[in-house]
Amino acid sequence: MPSPATHLRAPLLWLLLPLMAGYTAAKLWPPPAFGLWPLAAAAGALGLMAAALSLRPGKFAQTGWALCLVLSVALGGFALLHVRLPHLHEWSTRPPREVTVTVEVLQTFPAAPQARSLVGLGRIVGTGKHDQELSGRPVYFSAIRRISLTPRRSARYVMQGVIEPLPREPAEASFTDYLENLGIRQKLTRAHIQGEVRPPGRFRQFCGRAQDRLEEILRRGLERHPGTMSLYLAMLLGEKAVLSADQQNAFMRSGTFHIFSISGLHVGVIAGAIFSVFNLLRVPRRLTVGLSLLVLWLYVQITGASSPAERSFIMIAFLFASHVFRLPGNALAALAAAALVTLLWDPLQLFSTGFQMSYSVVVALVVMGLPLAEKWLAAWRPFSLLPKPSWRWYHRRIDWCGRWLLGSAAVCWTAFLASAPAGIGVFHVLSPGSLLANLVIIPLSSLAMVAGFLSLLTGLAGLGSLSVLFNSAAAVTLIIMDWLVQQGTALPGVYFPARFVRGWMAPVVLAGMTALMLAGLSCRWSRRYGGFWPPVAALGLILILIVKFG
């Protein structure tokens, strides 16, 4: 396909977009009755034909090359998803029943301290002779909490509970819909853990001990401020369960709840802090990148290795490689490569709201946010009649503040346009106040995260007093941030309850907005295209025609 612009070439889109189309088709339709081997053979033949046509001149060869490549990758994606997940379209018709199974824990969700049960995701690796069809299936489990035995990632446990199928048509944006998009069709409830069959590996045990150690460092000096400490732990370690209901509602309605997910913002801020530390130590640039990515990967693993965190790590790794190692690429090409690697590693991430939101927002920032910021900054000419060499300090300060405000406003405006459909579809909220809230909250949360990183660094180095000092500085920032959000959400017009007329519209609209922004960049946001106004007009029509308020 043509590049969106001559300065933003992303050849991997030729592979990424057909692969996504093939995955989507596989999610919608089961494999054909004649099997997957003919499809795989056809994909291989089309790939060879594309390679042969690419060596021939002429428009017909170019068109045939593109068509064969797209069809080859799409058919390959369809077959790959069914091979990786052979039970994707199988639904159990057996009624709920009591079973005893061996479950390998893949992920645990943070639980409130007073919760009586622990929940998570796992894979059934052992069954009785009457339940062998469950072997190898992913499962959602809810186990009664035991002080002496807590499920840990990668460990295996014998659980006895009630297995039952999930609804075939879950409500859109519900937790059941989230499980269905992960390929999970069964849930194990009221489970009792009978015993541990295999403990976690040494690396997972190290991650568990490291997380406890990091949490102990971050708690220093904040014991008398549990509310602030809960925000701090949620922001640095992703423990959203410690947030109060009022805090969750306030940050969700203001459109700033994303600061508590270990995702792009967190990983980016921590990556910048790590990178700065190695630069201060005069480490060579390329070695700095390698060491920074290694430390960042450890941070992601220690904080739970959630899908958003790992996705953000891959994204940042490709961006670092593109800029620092001077590879022939750009931000859009790096994002396409990161998305391709992510989907080959875990195809079902395509259907998760987190993947759709994160990539749509980041792509929007690259293809629209940066050009819009450049246009606004070009129009910002304070003191244009005064030569720059004669500027005083306050002239420079005013110029810097204006440039920062315009650049940040362009980024927040673009992020709002790109994320509004997902906010309506997932949280059932339209948050116009997020434009101003993110402009204030993101810098404050970034300061708190940097202070937390310095607290962890000094705490691990044995400098306890400095760790307490950085915790206190972060606490002051968080108190200000919490107060602003709590007071701001009480103002009229900050948020409106809203939802799409049909649940399936959310991902379609999200993809449509991304395509519209890519089209704008391909036209260089020219006046013929309409400048930067088509995404705004599209969002307005969406809100008028297919969104219900109230």
Tab-separated table of C-alpha atoms in Angstrom, residues 101-108 121-127 135-136 141 146 149-160 192-201 204-205:
chain	number	residue	atom	x	y	z
A	101	VAL	CA	-8.227	-30.305	37.983
A	102	THR	CA	-4.616	-29.193	37.922
A	103	VAL	CA	-4.300	-25.529	36.898
A	104	GLU	CA	-1.177	-23.690	35.810
A	105	VAL	CA	-1.558	-20.062	36.865
A	106	LEU	CA	-0.940	-17.618	34.016
A	107	GLN	CA	-2.061	-14.390	35.663
A	108	THR	CA	-3.560	-13.256	38.957
A	121	LEU	CA	-6.403	-16.852	34.589
A	122	GLY	CA	-4.867	-20.273	34.105
A	123	ARG	CA	-4.572	-23.301	31.874
A	124	ILE	CA	-5.882	-26.724	32.805
A	125	VAL	CA	-2.991	-29.195	32.561
A	126	GLY	CA	-4.449	-32.192	34.402
A	127	THR	CA	-7.954	-33.663	34.702
A	135	SER	CA	-7.092	-30.578	29.222
A	136	GLY	CA	-5.139	-27.720	27.685
A	141	PHE	CA	-10.690	-19.299	38.239
A	146	ARG	CA	-5.869	-19.342	51.989
A	149	LEU	CA	-1.208	-21.021	50.022
A	150	THR	CA	-1.628	-18.164	47.546
A	151	PRO	CA	-1.660	-18.832	43.773
A	152	ARG	CA	1.483	-17.544	42.106
A	153	ARG	CA	2.210	-17.126	38.428
A	154	SER	CA	3.650	-20.159	36.563
A	155	ALA	CA	2.951	-22.459	39.534
A	156	ARG	CA	0.581	-25.433	39.280
A	157	TYR	CA	-2.144	-26.217	41.806
A	158	VAL	CA	-4.745	-28.912	42.297
A	159	MET	CA	-8.111	-27.142	42.543
A	160	GLN	CA	-11.530	-28.525	43.326
A	192	HIS	CA	-10.544	-24.846	46.931
A	193	ILE	CA	-6.799	-25.211	46.469
A	194	GLN	CA	-5.906	-28.740	47.468
A	195	GLY	CA	-2.159	-28.359	47.113
A	196	GLU	CA	0.741	-27.108	45.056
A	197	VAL	CA	1.978	-29.528	42.397
A	198	ARG	CA	4.807	-27.413	41.035
A	199	PRO	CA	6.157	-24.189	42.556
A	200	PRO	CA	6.963	-21.162	40.411
A	201	GLY	CA	10.290	-21.131	38.600
A	204	ARG	CA	9.150	-15.937	39.050
A	205	GLN	CA	10.137	-16.412	42.673
